PDB file of C-alpha atoms in Angstrom:
ATOM      1  CA  UNK D 255     -63.842 -42.469 -77.801  1.00 31.00           C
ATOM      2  CA  UNK D 256     -62.239 -39.134 -76.999  1.00 39.00           C
ATOM      3  CA  UNK D 257     -60.517 -37.322 -79.799  1.00 39.00           C
ATOM      4  CA  UNK D 258     -58.344 -34.222 -79.954  1.00 38.00           C
ATOM      5  CA  UNK D 259     -57.311 -32.445 -83.149  1.00 36.00           C
ATOM      6  CA  UNK D 260     -53.860 -31.032 -83.818  1.00 39.00           C
ATOM      7  CA  UNK D 261     -53.226 -29.145 -87.019  1.00 38.00           C
ATOM      8  CA  UNK D 262     -52.144 -30.092 -89.564  1.00 55.00           C
ATOM      9  CA  UNK D 263     -52.836 -33.528 -88.114  1.00 55.00           C
ATOM     10  CA  UNK D 264     -55.679 -35.202 -86.320  1.00 55.00           C
ATOM     11  CA  UNK D 265     -54.744 -36.813 -83.041  1.00 54.00           C
ATOM     12  CA  UNK D 266     -56.514 -39.676 -81.304  1.00 53.00           C
ATOM     13  CA  UNK D 267     -56.302 -39.724 -77.537  1.00 46.00           C
ATOM     14  CA  UNK D 268     -56.271 -42.716 -75.238  1.00 48.00           C
ATOM     15  CA  UNK D 269     -59.480 -43.410 -73.404  1.00 41.00           C
ATOM     16  CA  UNK D 270     -58.354 -43.727 -69.802  1.00 39.00           C
ATOM     17  CA  UNK D 271     -60.000 -46.446 -67.780  1.00 40.00           C
ATOM     18  CA  UNK D 272     -59.240 -45.101 -64.312  1.00 38.00           C
ATOM     19  CA  UNK D 273     -62.441 -44.243 -62.488  1.00 39.00           C
ATOM     20  CA  UNK D 274     -61.208 -43.071 -59.117  1.00 40.00           C
ATOM     21  CA  UNK D 275     -61.259 -39.376 -58.323  1.00 44.00           C
ATOM     22  CA  UNK D 276     -58.314 -37.007 -58.551  1.00 65.00           C
ATOM     23  CA  UNK D 277     -56.179 -39.529 -60.397  1.00 93.00           C
ATOM     24  CA  UNK D 278     -53.303 -37.604 -62.025  1.00 95.00           C
ATOM     25  CA  UNK D 279     -53.816 -39.537 -65.265  1.00 96.00           C
ATOM     26  CA  UNK D 280     -57.406 -38.326 -65.459  1.00 95.00           C
ATOM     27  CA  UNK D 281     -56.254 -34.831 -64.531  1.00 96.00           C
ATOM     28  CA  UNK D 282     -53.665 -34.875 -67.306  1.00 97.00           C
ATOM     29  CA  UNK D 283     -56.267 -35.793 -69.932  1.00 96.00           C
ATOM     30  CA  UNK D 284     -58.786 -33.286 -68.569  1.00 95.00           C
ATOM     31  CA  UNK D 285     -56.270 -30.428 -68.604  1.00 95.00           C
ATOM     32  CA  UNK D 286     -55.144 -31.402 -72.089  1.00 95.00           C
ATOM     33  CA  UNK D 287     -58.726 -31.461 -73.357  1.00 93.00           C
ATOM     34  CA  UNK D 288     -59.191 -27.962 -71.895  1.00 93.00           C
ATOM     35  CA  UNK D 289     -55.996 -26.866 -73.747  1.00 91.00           C
ATOM     36  CA  UNK D 290     -54.331 -26.079 -70.409  1.00 94.00           C
ATOM     37  CA  UNK D 291     -51.107 -27.760 -71.453  1.00 94.00           C
ATOM     38  CA  UNK D 292     -48.815 -26.619 -68.649  1.00 95.00           C
ATOM     39  CA  UNK D 293     -51.114 -28.093 -66.014  1.00 96.00           C
ATOM     40  CA  UNK D 294     -51.511 -31.187 -68.174  1.00 96.00           C
ATOM     41  CA  UNK D 295     -47.729 -31.589 -68.140  1.00 97.00           C
ATOM     42  CA  UNK D 296     -47.568 -31.186 -64.364  1.00 97.00           C
ATOM     43  CA  UNK D 297     -50.312 -33.778 -63.872  1.00 97.00           C
ATOM     44  CA  UNK D 298     -48.615 -36.038 -66.408  1.00 97.00           C
ATOM     45  CA  UNK D 299     -45.307 -35.832 -64.552  1.00 98.00           C
ATOM     46  CA  UNK D 300     -47.056 -36.845 -61.340  1.00 97.00           C
ATOM     47  CA  UNK D 301     -48.839 -39.681 -63.152  1.00 97.00           C
ATOM     48  CA  UNK D 302     -45.578 -41.041 -64.561  1.00 97.00           C
ATOM     49  CA  UNK D 303     -43.933 -40.772 -61.152  1.00 97.00           C
ATOM     50  CA  UNK D 304     -46.749 -42.771 -59.528  1.00 96.00           C
ATOM     51  CA  UNK D 305     -47.319 -45.187 -62.422  1.00 96.00           C
ATOM     52  CA  UNK D 306     -44.050 -45.362 -64.416  1.00 96.00           C
ATOM     53  CA  UNK D 307     -45.143 -48.421 -66.412  1.00 96.00           C
ATOM     54  CA  UNK D 308     -48.615 -47.130 -67.245  1.00 96.00           C
ATOM     55  CA  UNK D 309     -49.352 -46.590 -70.931  1.00 96.00           C
ATOM     56  CA  UNK D 310     -51.916 -43.829 -70.389  1.00 96.00           C
ATOM     57  CA  UNK D 311     -49.652 -41.855 -68.041  1.00 97.00           C
ATOM     58  CA  UNK D 312     -46.751 -41.838 -70.491  1.00 98.00           C
ATOM     59  CA  UNK D 313     -49.049 -41.208 -73.440  1.00 98.00           C
ATOM     60  CA  UNK D 314     -50.756 -38.178 -71.900  1.00 98.00           C
ATOM     61  CA  UNK D 315     -47.465 -36.623 -70.819  1.00 98.00           C
ATOM     62  CA  UNK D 316     -45.947 -37.211 -74.259  1.00 98.00           C
ATOM     63  CA  UNK D 317     -49.050 -35.831 -75.979  1.00 97.00           C
ATOM     64  CA  UNK D 318     -49.009 -32.725 -73.773  1.00 97.00           C
ATOM     65  CA  UNK D 319     -45.346 -32.074 -74.540  1.00 97.00           C
ATOM     66  CA  UNK D 320     -46.174 -32.422 -78.221  1.00 96.00           C
ATOM     67  CA  UNK D 321     -48.870 -29.754 -77.907  1.00 94.00           C
ATOM     68  CA  UNK D 322     -46.353 -27.178 -76.644  1.00 93.00           C
ATOM     69  CA  UNK D 323     -43.687 -28.176 -79.171  1.00 91.00           C
ATOM     70  CA  UNK D 324     -41.310 -30.003 -76.797  1.00 94.00           C
ATOM     71  CA  UNK D 325     -40.598 -32.614 -79.432  1.00 95.00           C
ATOM     72  CA  UNK D 326     -37.768 -34.614 -77.868  1.00 95.00           C
ATOM     73  CA  UNK D 327     -39.606 -34.927 -74.558  1.00 97.00           C
ATOM     74  CA  UNK D 328     -42.761 -35.907 -76.431  1.00 97.00           C
ATOM     75  CA  UNK D 329     -40.927 -38.708 -78.232  1.00 98.00           C
ATOM     76  CA  UNK D 330     -39.296 -39.925 -75.009  1.00 98.00           C
ATOM     77  CA  UNK D 331     -42.624 -40.477 -73.249  1.00 98.00           C
ATOM     78  CA  UNK D 332     -44.463 -41.719 -76.326  1.00 98.00           C
ATOM     79  CA  UNK D 333     -41.757 -44.359 -76.776  1.00 98.00           C
ATOM     80  CA  UNK D 334     -42.415 -45.438 -73.192  1.00 98.00           C
ATOM     81  CA  UNK D 335     -46.144 -45.585 -73.926  1.00 98.00           C
ATOM     82  CA  UNK D 336     -45.329 -47.781 -76.931  1.00 98.00           C
ATOM     83  CA  UNK D 337     -43.182 -50.050 -74.751  1.00 97.00           C
ATOM     84  CA  UNK D 338     -45.902 -50.607 -72.146  1.00 97.00           C
ATOM     85  CA  UNK D 339     -48.903 -50.789 -74.492  1.00 95.00           C
ATOM     86  CA  UNK D 340     -50.689 -54.138 -74.442  1.00 93.00           C
ATOM     87  CA  UNK D 341     -53.629 -53.344 -76.732  1.00 95.00           C
ATOM     88  CA  UNK D 342     -53.625 -52.685 -80.475  1.00 96.00           C
ATOM     89  CA  UNK D 343     -55.733 -49.570 -79.988  1.00 96.00           C
ATOM     90  CA  UNK D 344     -53.196 -48.089 -77.551  1.00 96.00           C
ATOM     91  CA  UNK D 345     -50.379 -48.777 -79.999  1.00 97.00           C
ATOM     92  CA  UNK D 346     -52.352 -47.223 -82.845  1.00 98.00           C
ATOM     93  CA  UNK D 347     -52.859 -43.955 -80.975  1.00 96.00           C
ATOM     94  CA  UNK D 348     -49.237 -43.880 -79.801  1.00 98.00           C
ATOM     95  CA  UNK D 349     -47.868 -44.513 -83.302  1.00 98.00           C
ATOM     96  CA  UNK D 350     -50.033 -41.651 -84.562  1.00 98.00           C
ATOM     97  CA  UNK D 351     -48.495 -39.178 -82.122  1.00 98.00           C
ATOM     98  CA  UNK D 352     -44.981 -40.453 -82.792  1.00 98.00           C
ATOM     99  CA  UNK D 353     -45.622 -39.794 -86.475  1.00 98.00           C
ATOM    100  CA  UNK D 354     -46.622 -36.248 -85.656  1.00 96.00           C
ATOM    101  CA  UNK D 355     -43.594 -35.646 -83.466  1.00 97.00           C
ATOM    102  CA  UNK D 356     -41.202 -36.856 -86.163  1.00 97.00           C
ATOM    103  CA  UNK D 357     -42.986 -34.744 -88.774  1.00 95.00           C
ATOM    104  CA  UNK D 358     -42.456 -31.636 -86.672  1.00 92.00           C
ATOM    105  CA  UNK D 359     -38.769 -32.527 -86.336  1.00 93.00           C
ATOM    106  CA  UNK D 360     -38.581 -32.688 -90.128  1.00 91.00           C
ATOM    107  CA  UNK D 361     -37.961 -36.465 -90.140  1.00 95.00           C
ATOM    108  CA  UNK D 362     -40.532 -37.295 -92.810  1.00 96.00           C
ATOM    109  CA  UNK D 363     -39.659 -40.936 -93.459  1.00 97.00           C
ATOM    110  CA  UNK D 364     -39.878 -41.728 -89.746  1.00 98.00           C
ATOM    111  CA  UNK D 365     -43.212 -39.925 -89.598  1.00 98.00           C
ATOM    112  CA  UNK D 366     -44.535 -41.888 -92.569  1.00 97.00           C
ATOM    113  CA  UNK D 367     -43.313 -45.141 -90.980  1.00 98.00           C
ATOM    114  CA  UNK D 368     -45.314 -44.549 -87.798  1.00 98.00           C
ATOM    115  CA  UNK D 369     -48.423 -43.284 -89.573  1.00 98.00           C
ATOM    116  CA  UNK D 370     -48.478 -46.369 -91.789  1.00 98.00           C
ATOM    117  CA  UNK D 371     -48.065 -48.635 -88.750  1.00 98.00           C
ATOM    118  CA  UNK D 372     -51.001 -46.877 -87.119  1.00 98.00           C
ATOM    119  CA  UNK D 373     -53.081 -47.122 -90.314  1.00 98.00           C
ATOM    120  CA  UNK D 374     -52.466 -50.876 -90.502  1.00 98.00           C
ATOM    121  CA  UNK D 375     -53.720 -51.263 -86.928  1.00 98.00           C
ATOM    122  CA  UNK D 376     -56.772 -49.090 -87.645  1.00 97.00           C
ATOM    123  CA  UNK D 377     -57.720 -51.409 -90.501  1.00 97.00           C
ATOM    124  CA  UNK D 378     -57.163 -54.486 -88.303  1.00 97.00           C
ATOM    125  CA  UNK D 379     -59.457 -52.959 -85.679  1.00 97.00           C
ATOM    126  CA  UNK D 380     -62.011 -51.910 -88.316  1.00 96.00           C
ATOM    127  CA  UNK D 381     -61.860 -48.402 -86.824  1.00 96.00           C
ATOM    128  CA  UNK D 382     -63.183 -46.179 -89.621  1.00 95.00           C
ATOM    129  CA  UNK D 383     -62.694 -42.926 -87.686  1.00 92.00           C
ATOM    130  CA  UNK D 384     -59.067 -43.769 -86.974  1.00 95.00           C
ATOM    131  CA  UNK D 385     -58.507 -44.808 -90.585  1.00 96.00           C
ATOM    132  CA  UNK D 386     -59.838 -41.426 -91.759  1.00 95.00           C
ATOM    133  CA  UNK D 387     -57.545 -39.674 -89.289  1.00 93.00           C
ATOM    134  CA  UNK D 388     -54.459 -41.540 -90.429  1.00 96.00           C
ATOM    135  CA  UNK D 389     -55.187 -41.094 -94.129  1.00 97.00           C
ATOM    136  CA  UNK D 390     -55.266 -37.354 -93.383  1.00 94.00           C
ATOM    137  CA  UNK D 391     -51.952 -37.486 -91.562  1.00 96.00           C
ATOM    138  CA  UNK D 392     -50.230 -39.498 -94.277  1.00 97.00           C
ATOM    139  CA  UNK D 393     -51.485 -36.924 -96.782  1.00 96.00           C
ATOM    140  CA  UNK D 394     -49.736 -34.210 -94.757  1.00 93.00           C
ATOM    141  CA  UNK D 395     -46.408 -35.966 -95.264  1.00 96.00           C
ATOM    142  CA  UNK D 396     -46.889 -36.339 -99.017  1.00 96.00           C
ATOM    143  CA  UNK D 397     -47.870 -32.684 -99.211  1.00 92.00           C
ATOM    144  CA  UNK D 398     -44.703 -31.659 -97.371  1.00 89.00           C
ATOM    145  CA  UNK D 399     -42.646 -33.849 -99.730  1.00 93.00           C
ATOM    146  CA  UNK D 400     -44.152 -32.010-102.687  1.00 92.00           C
ATOM    147  CA  UNK D 401     -46.279 -34.937-103.904  1.00 94.00           C
ATOM    148  CA  UNK D 402     -49.395 -32.774-104.046  1.00 93.00           C
ATOM    149  CA  UNK D 403     -51.653 -34.958-106.192  1.00 92.00           C
ATOM    150  CA  UNK D 404     -50.940 -37.966-104.001  1.00 95.00           C
ATOM    151  CA  UNK D 405     -51.628 -35.881-100.905  1.00 94.00           C
ATOM    152  CA  UNK D 406     -54.926 -34.619-102.322  1.00 92.00           C
ATOM    153  CA  UNK D 407     -55.983 -38.199-103.079  1.00 94.00           C
ATOM    154  CA  UNK D 408     -55.374 -39.193 -99.446  1.00 95.00           C
ATOM    155  CA  UNK D 409     -57.251 -36.141 -98.168  1.00 94.00           C
ATOM    156  CA  UNK D 410     -60.255 -37.003-100.345  1.00 92.00           C
ATOM    157  CA  UNK D 411     -60.245 -40.593 -99.051  1.00 95.00           C
ATOM    158  CA  UNK D 412     -60.077 -39.244 -95.518  1.00 94.00           C
ATOM    159  CA  UNK D 413     -63.013 -36.877 -96.054  1.00 92.00           C
ATOM    160  CA  UNK D 414     -65.134 -39.648 -97.567  1.00 93.00           C
ATOM    161  CA  UNK D 415     -64.836 -41.655 -94.323  1.00 94.00           C
ATOM    162  CA  UNK D 416     -65.561 -38.799 -91.908  1.00 90.00           C
ATOM    163  CA  UNK D 417     -68.938 -38.074 -90.369  1.00 87.00           C
ATOM    164  CA  UNK D 418     -67.946 -35.686 -87.565  1.00 86.00           C
ATOM    165  CA  UNK D 419     -67.916 -32.014 -88.609  1.00 89.00           C
ATOM    166  CA  UNK D 420     -65.035 -31.008 -86.344  1.00 88.00           C
ATOM    167  CA  UNK D 421     -62.877 -33.786 -87.785  1.00 86.00           C
ATOM    168  CA  UNK D 422     -63.514 -32.426 -91.260  1.00 92.00           C
ATOM    169  CA  UNK D 423     -62.115 -29.013 -90.302  1.00 94.00           C
ATOM    170  CA  UNK D 424     -58.562 -30.330 -90.146  1.00 91.00           C
ATOM    171  CA  UNK D 425     -58.814 -31.892 -93.589  1.00 91.00           C
ATOM    172  CA  UNK D 426     -60.376 -28.711 -95.012  1.00 95.00           C
ATOM    173  CA  UNK D 427     -57.357 -26.810 -93.706  1.00 95.00           C
ATOM    174  CA  UNK D 428     -54.961 -29.312 -95.214  1.00 92.00           C
ATOM    175  CA  UNK D 429     -56.709 -29.270 -98.593  1.00 94.00           C
ATOM    176  CA  UNK D 430     -56.416 -25.480 -98.465  1.00 96.00           C
ATOM    177  CA  UNK D 431     -52.660 -25.894 -98.013  1.00 93.00           C
ATOM    178  CA  UNK D 432     -52.541 -27.983-101.205  1.00 93.00           C
ATOM    179  CA  UNK D 433     -54.339 -25.264-103.156  1.00 94.00           C
ATOM    180  CA  UNK D 434     -51.917 -22.783-101.613  1.00 94.00           C
ATOM    181  CA  UNK D 435     -48.921 -24.676-102.957  1.00 91.00           C
ATOM    182  CA  UNK D 436     -50.587 -24.897-106.373  1.00 91.00           C
ATOM    183  CA  UNK D 437     -51.068 -21.122-106.421  1.00 94.00           C
ATOM    184  CA  UNK D 438     -54.870 -21.358-106.287  1.00 95.00           C
ATOM    185  CA  UNK D 439     -55.127 -18.829-103.466  1.00 97.00           C
ATOM    186  CA  UNK D 440     -58.845 -18.057-103.689  1.00 96.00           C
ATOM    187  CA  UNK D 441     -59.652 -21.753-103.336  1.00 96.00           C
ATOM    188  CA  UNK D 442     -57.200 -21.984-100.429  1.00 97.00           C
ATOM    189  CA  UNK D 443     -58.920 -19.082 -98.657  1.00 98.00           C
ATOM    190  CA  UNK D 444     -62.311 -20.743 -99.198  1.00 97.00           C
ATOM    191  CA  UNK D 445     -61.177 -23.965 -97.496  1.00 97.00           C
ATOM    192  CA  UNK D 446     -59.294 -22.189 -94.694  1.00 98.00           C
ATOM    193  CA  UNK D 447     -62.475 -20.207 -93.978  1.00 98.00           C
ATOM    194  CA  UNK D 448     -64.494 -23.439 -93.780  1.00 96.00           C
ATOM    195  CA  UNK D 449     -62.077 -24.722 -91.153  1.00 97.00           C
ATOM    196  CA  UNK D 450     -62.119 -21.444 -89.210  1.00 98.00           C
ATOM    197  CA  UNK D 451     -65.919 -21.384 -89.121  1.00 97.00           C
ATOM    198  CA  UNK D 452     -66.042 -24.905 -87.663  1.00 97.00           C
ATOM    199  CA  UNK D 453     -63.350 -24.278 -85.042  1.00 96.00           C
ATOM    200  CA  UNK D 454     -65.042 -21.059 -83.984  1.00 96.00           C
ATOM    201  CA  UNK D 455     -68.386 -22.837 -83.543  1.00 96.00           C
ATOM    202  CA  UNK D 456     -66.749 -25.479 -81.359  1.00 94.00           C
ATOM    203  CA  UNK D 457     -64.668 -22.951 -79.404  1.00 93.00           C
ATOM    204  CA  UNK D 458     -61.378 -24.592 -80.401  1.00 94.00           C
ATOM    205  CA  UNK D 459     -59.193 -21.501 -80.411  1.00 92.00           C
ATOM    206  CA  UNK D 460     -55.907 -23.411 -80.469  1.00 94.00           C
ATOM    207  CA  UNK D 461     -56.703 -24.926 -83.863  1.00 95.00           C
ATOM    208  CA  UNK D 462     -58.370 -21.693 -84.944  1.00 97.00           C
ATOM    209  CA  UNK D 463     -55.096 -19.836 -84.347  1.00 98.00           C
ATOM    210  CA  UNK D 464     -53.120 -22.313 -86.430  1.00 97.00           C
ATOM    211  CA  UNK D 465     -55.462 -21.972 -89.391  1.00 98.00           C
ATOM    212  CA  UNK D 466     -55.466 -18.195 -88.973  1.00 98.00           C
ATOM    213  CA  UNK D 467     -51.674 -18.215 -89.345  1.00 98.00           C
ATOM    214  CA  UNK D 468     -51.944 -20.314 -92.497  1.00 98.00           C
ATOM    215  CA  UNK D 469     -54.523 -17.880 -93.860  1.00 98.00           C
ATOM    216  CA  UNK D 470     -52.197 -14.957 -93.140  1.00 98.00           C
ATOM    217  CA  UNK D 471     -49.409 -16.719 -95.017  1.00 98.00           C
ATOM    218  CA  UNK D 472     -51.760 -17.194 -97.984  1.00 98.00           C
ATOM    219  CA  UNK D 473     -52.506 -13.466 -98.078  1.00 98.00           C
ATOM    220  CA  UNK D 474     -48.744 -12.794 -98.023  1.00 98.00           C
ATOM    221  CA  UNK D 475     -48.329 -14.934-101.112  1.00 98.00           C
ATOM    222  CA  UNK D 476     -51.121 -12.941-102.761  1.00 97.00           C
ATOM    223  CA  UNK D 477     -49.240  -9.732-101.837  1.00 98.00           C
ATOM    224  CA  UNK D 478     -52.247  -8.611 -99.786  1.00 98.00           C
ATOM    225  CA  UNK D 479     -49.959  -7.445 -97.010  1.00 98.00           C
ATOM    226  CA  UNK D 480     -52.644  -5.691 -94.971  1.00 98.00           C
ATOM    227  CA  UNK D 481     -54.702  -8.864 -94.492  1.00 98.00           C
ATOM    228  CA  UNK D 482     -51.543 -10.929 -94.081  1.00 98.00           C
ATOM    229  CA  UNK D 483     -50.350  -8.760 -91.200  1.00 98.00           C
ATOM    230  CA  UNK D 484     -53.817  -8.749 -89.611  1.00 98.00           C
ATOM    231  CA  UNK D 485     -54.181 -12.540 -89.523  1.00 98.00           C
ATOM    232  CA  UNK D 486     -50.554 -13.279 -88.656  1.00 98.00           C
ATOM    233  CA  UNK D 487     -50.423 -10.922 -85.682  1.00 98.00           C
ATOM    234  CA  UNK D 488     -53.790 -12.090 -84.370  1.00 98.00           C
ATOM    235  CA  UNK D 489     -52.798 -15.729 -84.837  1.00 98.00           C
ATOM    236  CA  UNK D 490     -49.499 -15.111 -83.037  1.00 98.00           C
ATOM    237  CA  UNK D 491     -51.294 -13.596 -80.043  1.00 98.00           C
ATOM    238  CA  UNK D 492     -53.693 -16.544 -79.818  1.00 97.00           C
ATOM    239  CA  UNK D 493     -50.991 -19.193 -80.226  1.00 97.00           C
ATOM    240  CA  UNK D 494     -48.865 -17.582 -77.499  1.00 97.00           C
ATOM    241  CA  UNK D 495     -51.800 -17.801 -75.093  1.00 94.00           C
ATOM    242  CA  UNK D 496     -51.987 -21.598 -75.429  1.00 92.00           C
ATOM    243  CA  UNK D 497     -48.193 -21.992 -75.299  1.00 92.00           C
ATOM    244  CA  UNK D 498     -47.713 -23.837 -78.604  1.00 94.00           C
ATOM    245  CA  UNK D 499     -44.016 -23.207 -79.272  1.00 94.00           C
ATOM    246  CA  UNK D 500     -43.904 -24.998 -82.626  1.00 94.00           C
ATOM    247  CA  UNK D 501     -46.620 -22.793 -84.090  1.00 97.00           C
ATOM    248  CA  UNK D 502     -45.253 -19.698 -82.392  1.00 98.00           C
ATOM    249  CA  UNK D 503     -42.077 -20.393 -84.356  1.00 97.00           C
ATOM    250  CA  UNK D 504     -44.132 -20.732 -87.540  1.00 97.00           C
ATOM    251  CA  UNK D 505     -45.844 -17.410 -86.803  1.00 98.00           C
ATOM    252  CA  UNK D 506     -42.492 -15.632 -86.438  1.00 98.00           C
ATOM    253  CA  UNK D 507     -41.271 -17.240 -89.658  1.00 98.00           C
ATOM    254  CA  UNK D 508     -44.349 -16.131 -91.598  1.00 98.00           C
ATOM    255  CA  UNK D 509     -44.002 -12.598 -90.209  1.00 98.00           C
ATOM    256  CA  UNK D 510     -40.345 -12.607 -91.214  1.00 98.00           C
ATOM    257  CA  UNK D 511     -41.343 -13.491 -94.770  1.00 98.00           C
ATOM    258  CA  UNK D 512     -44.037 -10.797 -94.743  1.00 98.00           C
ATOM    259  CA  UNK D 513     -41.713  -7.975 -93.698  1.00 98.00           C
ATOM    260  CA  UNK D 514     -39.015  -9.211 -96.080  1.00 96.00           C
ATOM    261  CA  UNK D 515     -41.522  -8.918 -98.937  1.00 96.00           C
ATOM    262  CA  UNK D 516     -42.578  -5.460 -97.722  1.00 96.00           C
ATOM    263  CA  UNK D 517     -38.938  -4.360 -97.834  1.00 94.00           C
ATOM    264  CA  UNK D 518     -38.420  -4.013 -94.073  1.00 95.00           C
ATOM    265  CA  UNK D 519     -35.456  -6.348 -93.908  1.00 93.00           C
ATOM    266  CA  UNK D 520     -34.366  -5.432 -90.391  1.00 94.00           C
ATOM    267  CA  UNK D 521     -37.782  -6.328 -88.976  1.00 97.00           C
ATOM    268  CA  UNK D 522     -37.770  -9.461 -91.129  1.00 97.00           C
ATOM    269  CA  UNK D 523     -34.456 -10.508 -89.564  1.00 96.00           C
ATOM    270  CA  UNK D 524     -35.828  -9.878 -86.070  1.00 97.00           C
ATOM    271  CA  UNK D 525     -38.759 -12.218 -86.646  1.00 97.00           C
ATOM    272  CA  UNK D 526     -36.692 -14.875 -88.417  1.00 97.00           C
ATOM    273  CA  UNK D 527     -34.197 -14.884 -85.545  1.00 97.00           C
ATOM    274  CA  UNK D 528     -37.072 -15.367 -83.097  1.00 98.00           C
ATOM    275  CA  UNK D 529     -38.272 -18.300 -85.189  1.00 97.00           C
ATOM    276  CA  UNK D 530     -34.756 -19.752 -85.291  1.00 96.00           C
ATOM    277  CA  UNK D 531     -34.424 -19.527 -81.512  1.00 97.00           C
ATOM    278  CA  UNK D 532     -37.690 -21.365 -80.898  1.00 96.00           C
ATOM    279  CA  UNK D 533     -37.069 -24.057 -83.512  1.00 95.00           C
ATOM    280  CA  UNK D 534     -33.626 -24.675 -82.012  1.00 95.00           C
ATOM    281  CA  UNK D 535     -35.039 -24.904 -78.481  1.00 93.00           C
ATOM    282  CA  UNK D 536     -37.705 -27.472 -79.416  1.00 90.00           C
ATOM    283  CA  UNK D 537     -35.487 -29.573 -81.696  1.00 89.00           C
ATOM    284  CA  UNK D 538     -37.295 -28.849 -84.981  1.00 90.00           C
ATOM    285  CA  UNK D 539     -34.163 -29.424 -87.066  1.00 87.00           C
ATOM    286  CA  UNK D 540     -35.872 -29.209 -90.456  1.00 87.00           C
ATOM    287  CA  UNK D 541     -37.290 -25.800 -89.596  1.00 93.00           C
ATOM    288  CA  UNK D 542     -33.927 -24.647 -88.206  1.00 94.00           C
ATOM    289  CA  UNK D 543     -32.276 -25.309 -91.573  1.00 93.00           C
ATOM    290  CA  UNK D 544     -35.112 -23.588 -93.426  1.00 94.00           C
ATOM    291  CA  UNK D 545     -34.858 -20.396 -91.367  1.00 95.00           C
ATOM    292  CA  UNK D 546     -31.053 -20.376 -91.523  1.00 95.00           C
ATOM    293  CA  UNK D 547     -31.339 -20.407 -95.313  1.00 94.00           C
ATOM    294  CA  UNK D 548     -33.862 -17.554 -95.168  1.00 94.00           C
ATOM    295  CA  UNK D 549     -31.530 -15.488 -92.982  1.00 95.00           C
ATOM    296  CA  UNK D 550     -28.556 -16.216 -95.231  1.00 93.00           C
ATOM    297  CA  UNK D 551     -30.529 -15.085 -98.294  1.00 90.00           C
ATOM    298  CA  UNK D 552     -31.654 -11.966 -96.468  1.00 88.00           C
ATOM    299  CA  UNK D 553     -28.095 -11.113 -95.404  1.00 81.00           C
ATOM    300  CA  UNK D 554     -26.832 -11.699 -98.944  1.00 75.00           C
ATOM    301  CA  UNK D 555     -29.580  -9.458-100.307  1.00 61.00           C
ATOM    302  CA  UNK D 556     -28.715  -6.696 -97.832  1.00 61.00           C
ATOM    303  CA  UNK D 557     -25.009  -6.934 -98.692  1.00 60.00           C
ATOM    304  CA  UNK D 558     -25.819  -6.847-102.400  1.00 58.00           C
ATOM    305  CA  UNK D 559     -27.988  -3.771-101.923  1.00 60.00           C
ATOM    306  CA  UNK D 560     -25.149  -2.052-100.052  1.00 64.00           C
ATOM    307  CA  UNK D 561     -22.719  -2.899-102.863  1.00 63.00           C
ATOM    308  CA  UNK D 562     -25.175  -1.576-105.458  1.00 64.00           C
ATOM    309  CA  UNK D 563     -25.607   1.651-103.486  1.00 65.00           C
ATOM    310  CA  UNK D 564     -21.833   2.003-103.172  1.00 59.00           C
ATOM    311  CA  UNK D 565     -21.411   1.490-106.922  1.00 67.00           C
ATOM    312  CA  UNK D 566     -24.092   4.102-107.633  1.00 68.00           C
ATOM    313  CA  UNK D 567     -22.303   6.604-105.397  1.00 67.00           C
ATOM    314  CA  UNK D 568     -18.989   5.787-107.071  1.00 64.00           C
ATOM    315  CA  UNK D 569     -20.504   6.332-110.525  1.00 72.00           C
ATOM    316  CA  UNK D 570     -21.933   9.682-109.414  1.00 70.00           C
ATOM    317  CA  UNK D 571     -18.540  10.687-108.027  1.00 64.00           C
ATOM    318  CA  UNK D 572     -16.795   9.705-111.272  1.00 72.00           C
ATOM    319  CA  UNK D 573     -19.348  11.706-113.270  1.00 71.00           C
ATOM    320  CA  UNK D 574     -18.620  14.787-111.169  1.00 71.00           C
ATOM    321  CA  UNK D 575     -14.861  14.352-111.648  1.00 65.00           C
ATOM    322  CA  UNK D 576     -15.284  14.006-115.417  1.00 70.00           C
ATOM    323  CA  UNK D 577     -17.540  17.065-115.536  1.00 68.00           C
ATOM    324  CA  UNK D 578     -14.984  19.049-113.542  1.00 64.00           C
ATOM    325  CA  UNK D 579     -12.161  18.040-115.902  1.00 70.00           C
ATOM    326  CA  UNK D 580     -13.995  18.933-119.113  1.00 64.00           C
ATOM    327  CA  UNK D 581     -15.672  22.162-118.019  1.00 63.00           C
TER     328      UNK D 581
END
């Protein structure tokens, strides 16, 4: 069974059964596996045009759109894959990706609904690898909802079922995120580094870049701004090369937070506005609201600073007037 990993989730891919050469469905999966997502999308479009009712064609196109952060298009084609699926295994994989797409849109209950449907099918099929994958993905949702202990429990269950080292990297990264939220930054760095080491060994630079961005954000929280800037800028460069818009938006957001904390509020606004533009383009509504709030707080802070400076100048002027009167 082929498997592709997408942080913070693990993604299962359909195992295409077409054996003839130069089939656009095969091409779509091959390009996607090589992380050449634009060519995967082009092959997927051709596959859907030739085989509009084919589960694999719609799945691969939807999965490729998901990789570059085109969430609404991803959902459109994954819904078609769901419609045409005739096997439980196909449905399981499709539900998993739908869960991921809804998570990225900020629709957590919808994401949890699809992940649980996929988990039920994994248990029916006695697919231990898939069960481990889906336990990981459900944990991501609980983590995002702030239910950290519940999330950690799911991650530990997921790890206990995994035998493949590369699969473990995603869960290491997600456990690191839990420690991050708990303020245990050294432990977070330890687990992020475990994930980075594995991805580097396997040459998976897409996932490497995502973890690198998370590591940079951890250093920001620690106020180690030099390391934060180093990892965030390097992660941004890598993520731009693979064309992952969702994580490019995250990179801009993290950089906005970094420069806000360093006191460079104009640069912070520049990066946050870049994040807002990307999140709006890809339909990540939850992230749009988050960044709008960040920008509003930043603008309020700048206005407050201007008022404080004006008051200081006024006080100095009053002092000079008083001194002039009584001297």
